[in-house]
Coordinates of N, CA, C and O in Angstrom, one line a residue:
M440 N -74.6 -69.4 -16.5 CA -73.5 -69.1 -17.1 C -72.5 -70.3 -17.2 O -72.6 -70.7 -16.1
R441 N -71.9 -70.4 -18.3 CA -71.2 -71.6 -18.3 C -69.9 -71.1 -18.7 O -69.3 -70.0 -19.1
L442 N -68.8 -71.8 -18.3 CA -67.2 -71.7 -18.4 C -67.1 -72.5 -20.0 O -67.6 -73.6 -20.0
G443 N -66.6 -71.6 -20.7 CA -66.4 -72.1 -22.3 C -67.5 -72.0 -23.2 O -68.6 -70.8 -22.7
Q444 N -67.3 -71.9 -24.3 CA -68.3 -72.0 -25.3 C -69.5 -72.6 -25.6 O -69.0 -73.9 -25.3
V445 N -70.6 -72.3 -25.3 CA -72.0 -73.1 -25.4 C -72.7 -72.7 -26.7 O -73.0 -71.5 -26.7
P446 N -73.3 -73.6 -27.4 CA -74.0 -73.0 -28.6 C -75.2 -72.3 -28.2 O -76.1 -72.8 -27.1
G447 N -75.6 -71.4 -28.8 CA -76.9 -70.4 -28.4 C -76.7 -69.5 -27.4 O -77.7 -68.6 -27.1
A448 N -75.6 -69.4 -27.1 CA -75.1 -68.4 -25.8 C -74.1 -67.4 -26.6 O -73.2 -67.8 -27.2
V449 N -74.1 -66.3 -25.8 CA -72.6 -65.2 -25.9 C -71.8 -65.4 -25.4 O -71.7 -65.3 -24.2
P450 N -70.6 -65.6 -26.2 CA -69.4 -65.9 -25.6 C -68.5 -64.5 -25.2 O -68.6 -63.5 -25.9
V451 N -68.1 -64.7 -24.0 CA -67.5 -63.1 -23.6 C -66.0 -63.7 -23.0 O -65.9 -64.5 -22.3
R452 N -65.2 -62.9 -23.4 CA -63.7 -63.1 -23.1 C -63.5 -62.1 -21.6 O -63.6 -61.2 -21.7
V453 N -63.2 -62.7 -20.4 CA -63.0 -62.0 -19.2 C -61.6 -62.6 -18.5 O -61.1 -63.6 -18.6
E454 N -61.4 -61.5 -17.5 CA -60.1 -61.7 -16.6 C -60.6 -62.0 -15.3 O -61.4 -61.4 -14.6
V455 N -60.3 -63.3 -14.6 CA -60.6 -63.7 -13.4 C -59.9 -62.6 -12.3 O -58.7 -62.3 -12.4
E456 N -60.8 -62.1 -11.3 CA -60.4 -60.9 -10.5 C -60.3 -61.5 -9.2 O -59.3 -61.4 -8.5
V457 N -61.5 -62.4 -8.9 CA -61.5 -63.0 -7.7 C -62.3 -64.5 -7.7 O -63.3 -64.5 -8.5
T458 N -61.8 -65.5 -7.1 CA -62.6 -66.5 -7.0 C -63.3 -67.3 -5.5 O -62.3 -67.1 -4.7
E459 N -64.4 -67.3 -5.4 CA -64.8 -67.7 -4.1 C -65.3 -69.2 -4.0 O -66.3 -69.4 -4.6
A460 N -64.6 -70.1 -3.7 CA -65.0 -71.4 -3.3 C -66.0 -71.5 -2.4 O -65.8 -71.3 -1.1
L461 N -67.2 -71.9 -2.6 CA -68.6 -72.1 -1.7 C -68.7 -73.6 -1.6 O -69.8 -74.1 -1.4
G462 N -67.9 -74.7 -1.4 CA -68.1 -76.1 -1.6 C -68.6 -76.6 -2.5 O -67.7 -76.9 -3.6
S463 N -70.1 -76.7 -3.0 CA -70.3 -77.3 -4.3 C -70.5 -76.5 -5.2 O -70.7 -76.8 -6.6
E464 N -70.1 -75.2 -5.2 CA -70.4 -74.2 -6.2 C -69.1 -73.2 -6.1 O -68.3 -73.0 -4.8
A465 N -68.8 -72.1 -7.2 CA -67.8 -71.4 -6.8 C -68.3 -69.9 -7.6 O -69.1 -70.3 -8.6
V466 N -68.1 -68.9 -6.8 CA -68.6 -67.7 -7.7 C -67.2 -66.9 -8.2 O -66.0 -66.7 -7.5
V467 N -67.1 -66.7 -9.6 CA -66.1 -66.0 -10.1 C -66.2 -64.7 -10.6 O -67.4 -64.3 -11.0
H468 N -65.4 -63.7 -10.0 CA -65.9 -62.2 -10.1 C -64.9 -61.9 -11.1 O -63.7 -62.2 -11.2
S469 N -65.2 -61.0 -12.2 CA -64.6 -60.3 -13.2 C -65.3 -59.2 -13.8 O -66.2 -58.6 -12.9
R470 N -64.7 -58.4 -14.7 CA -65.5 -57.5 -15.4 C -65.9 -57.5 -16.9 O -64.9 -58.0 -17.4
L471 N -67.1 -57.0 -17.4 CA -67.6 -57.2 -18.7 C -67.7 -55.4 -19.0 O -68.8 -54.8 -18.4
A472 N -66.9 -55.3 -20.0 CA -67.3 -53.6 -20.3 C -67.0 -52.6 -19.2 O -68.0 -51.7 -19.2
G473 N -66.3 -53.2 -18.2 CA -65.9 -52.3 -17.0 C -67.0 -52.3 -16.1 O -66.8 -52.1 -15.0
A474 N -68.0 -53.1 -16.2 CA -69.2 -53.4 -15.3 C -68.7 -54.6 -14.3 O -68.3 -55.9 -15.1
P475 N -68.9 -54.9 -13.3 CA -68.7 -55.8 -12.4 C -69.5 -57.2 -12.9 O -70.9 -56.9 -13.3
L476 N -69.2 -58.4 -13.1 CA -69.7 -59.6 -13.7 C -69.2 -61.0 -12.5 O -68.1 -60.9 -12.3
A477 N -70.4 -61.4 -12.0 CA -70.2 -62.6 -10.9 C -71.0 -63.6 -11.9 O -71.9 -63.5 -12.1
A478 N -70.1 -64.7 -11.7 CA -70.7 -65.9 -12.4 C -70.5 -67.2 -11.4 O -69.7 -67.7 -10.6
R479 N -71.8 -67.7 -11.1 CA -71.9 -68.9 -10.1 C -71.7 -70.0 -11.0 O -72.3 -70.6 -12.0
L480 N -70.6 -70.8 -10.7 CA -70.4 -72.2 -11.4 C -70.2 -73.5 -10.6 O -70.1 -72.9 -9.2
P481 N -70.7 -74.3 -11.1 CA -70.9 -75.7 -10.2 C -69.3 -76.3 -10.2 O -68.6 -75.9 -10.9
G482 N -69.2 -76.6 -8.8 CA -68.2 -77.6 -8.6 C -66.8 -76.6 -8.2 O -67.5 -75.4 -7.7
A483 N -65.8 -76.9 -8.4 CA -64.3 -75.9 -8.0 C -63.6 -75.7 -9.0 O -62.6 -76.8 -9.2
P484 N -64.0 -75.0 -9.9 CA -63.3 -74.6 -11.4 C -61.8 -74.3 -10.8 O -61.7 -73.5 -9.9
S485 N -60.9 -74.7 -11.4 CA -59.3 -74.3 -11.2 C -59.1 -72.9 -12.1 O -58.5 -73.3 -13.2
L486 N -59.2 -71.7 -11.5 CA -59.1 -71.0 -12.1 C -58.0 -69.9 -11.5 O -58.3 -69.8 -10.4
A487 N -57.0 -69.2 -12.1 CA -55.8 -68.6 -11.6 C -56.4 -66.9 -11.3 O -56.9 -66.4 -12.5
L488 N -56.0 -66.2 -10.4 CA -56.2 -64.7 -10.6 C -55.4 -64.5 -11.6 O -54.2 -64.6 -12.3
G489 N -55.9 -63.3 -12.5 CA -55.7 -62.7 -13.7 C -55.7 -63.5 -14.9 O -55.5 -63.1 -16.1
E490 N -56.3 -65.0 -14.7 CA -56.2 -65.8 -16.0 C -57.4 -65.1 -17.0 O -58.7 -64.7 -16.4
V491 N -57.4 -65.3 -17.9 CA -58.3 -64.9 -19.3 C -59.0 -66.0 -19.6 O -58.5 -67.3 -19.9
V492 N -60.4 -66.3 -19.2 CA -61.3 -67.2 -19.3 C -62.8 -66.7 -20.4 O -62.8 -65.4 -20.7
I493 N -62.9 -67.8 -20.9 CA -64.3 -67.4 -21.9 C -65.4 -68.1 -21.2 O -65.8 -69.1 -20.7
F494 N -66.5 -67.1 -20.6 CA -67.9 -67.5 -20.5 C -68.9 -67.3 -21.4 O -68.7 -66.4 -22.3
S495 N -69.9 -68.2 -21.3 CA -70.9 -68.4 -22.2 C -72.3 -67.7 -21.5 O -72.6 -68.2 -20.6
L496 N -72.5 -66.6 -22.0 CA -73.7 -66.2 -21.4 C -75.3 -66.1 -22.0 O -75.5 -65.9 -23.2
P497 N -76.1 -67.2 -21.6 CA -77.6 -67.5 -22.4 C -78.2 -66.1 -21.8 O -78.6 -65.9 -20.7
L498 N -78.7 -65.5 -22.7 CA -79.5 -64.1 -22.6 C -80.6 -64.3 -22.0 O -81.2 -63.5 -21.2
D499 N -81.0 -65.4 -22.0 CA -82.6 -65.7 -21.1 C -82.4 -65.9 -19.7 O -83.3 -66.0 -19.2
Q500 N -81.1 -66.0 -19.2 CA -80.8 -66.2 -17.8 C -80.2 -65.1 -17.3 O -79.7 -65.3 -15.9
L501 N -80.1 -64.1 -17.8 CA -79.2 -62.6 -17.3 C -80.0 -62.0 -16.5 O -81.5 -61.7 -17.1
H502 N -79.6 -61.1 -15.6 CA -80.4 -60.2 -14.7 C -79.5 -58.9 -14.9 O -78.4 -58.8 -14.7
F503 N -80.2 -57.7 -15.2 CA -79.7 -56.5 -15.1 C -80.2 -55.8 -14.0 O -81.2 -55.3 -13.6
F504 N -79.3 -54.9 -13.3 CA -79.7 -54.0 -12.2 C -79.3 -52.7 -12.4 O -78.6 -52.2 -13.1
D505 N -80.0 -51.6 -12.2 CA -79.9 -50.2 -12.1 C -78.8 -49.8 -10.9 O -79.1 -50.1 -9.9
P506 N -77.8 -49.3 -11.6 CA -76.8 -49.1 -10.4 C -77.3 -48.2 -9.4 O -76.4 -48.0 -8.3
V507 N -78.2 -47.1 -9.5 CA -78.3 -46.3 -8.7 C -79.5 -46.9 -7.6 O -79.5 -46.7 -6.4
T508 N -80.6 -47.2 -8.2 CA -81.4 -48.0 -7.4 C -81.5 -49.3 -6.9 O -81.8 -49.9 -5.8
T509 N -80.7 -50.1 -7.8 CA -80.3 -51.6 -7.4 C -81.4 -52.5 -7.9 O -81.2 -53.4 -7.3
R510 N -82.2 -51.7 -8.4 CA -83.6 -52.8 -8.8 C -83.1 -53.6 -10.1 O -82.6 -53.0 -10.8
R511 N -83.6 -54.4 -10.0 CA -83.5 -55.3 -11.4 C -84.3 -54.9 -12.7 O -85.4 -54.3 -12.2
L512 N -83.4 -54.6 -13.8 CA -84.2 -54.1 -15.0 C -84.9 -54.8 -15.8 O -84.5 -56.3 -16.0
P513 N -86.0 -54.3 -16.3 CA -86.9 -55.4 -17.1 C -86.2 -55.7 -18.5 O -85.7 -54.6 -18.9
L514 N -86.3 -56.7 -18.8 CA -85.8 -57.1 -20.3 C -86.8 -56.6 -21.4 O -88.1 -56.4 -21.1
P515 N -86.6 -56.2 -22.6 CA -87.2 -55.9 -23.5 C -88.5 -57.1 -23.6 O -88.3 -58.3 -23.5
G516 N -89.6 -56.6 -23.8 CA -90.9 -57.3 -23.8 C -91.6 -57.9 -22.6 O -92.7 -58.0 -22.4
E517 N -91.0 -57.4 -21.4 CA -91.2 -57.6 -20.1 C -92.1 -56.3 -19.4 O -91.5 -55.3 -19.8
G518 N -93.1 -56.6 -18.7 CA -93.8 -55.8 -18.1 C -93.0 -54.8 -16.9 O -92.6 -55.7 -16.1
V519 N -93.7 -53.5 -16.7 CA -92.7 -53.1 -15.6 C -94.1 -53.0 -14.4 O -94.9 -52.5 -14.6
T520 N -93.8 -53.7 -13.4 CA -94.8 -53.8 -12.4 C -94.8 -52.6 -11.4 O -93.6 -52.2 -11.5
R521 N -95.4 -52.3 -10.6 CA -95.4 -51.1 -9.5 C -94.3 -51.3 -8.9 O -93.9 -50.4 -8.5
S522 N -94.1 -52.4 -8.4 CA -92.9 -52.8 -7.1 C -91.7 -52.5 -7.8 O -90.7 -52.1 -7.1
Q523 N -91.6 -52.6 -9.5 CA -90.1 -52.6 -9.9 C -90.0 -50.9 -10.2 O -88.9 -50.5 -10.7
A524 N -91.1 -50.1 -10.5 CA -91.2 -48.7 -11.1 C -90.1 -48.0 -9.9 O -90.5 -48.2 -8.6
A525 N -89.6 -47.1 -10.5 CA -88.9 -45.9 -9.3 C -90.0 -44.8 -8.6 O -91.0 -44.9 -9.2
P526 N -89.7 -44.7 -7.5 CA -90.7 -44.1 -6.8 C -90.5 -42.7 -7.0 O -90.1 -42.0 -7.7

């Protein structure tokens, strides 16, 4: 995920809820369509609580999780392994 618009990625507009400075990177928490979204960004971006920013989402690098089982959901075209299947 990148801050700002990047060619070939899907831009989304979000409001910053929390920023965690972790030294060489930061995790920015927001919501996308009501669901939690956490973005790991390099460095220490200067973002204010409530600031509206644009993230670019490279679809080949996103991970989706089942809210009940918390297991990663396969993307279209990916096979489901026995360890990913619900018990």
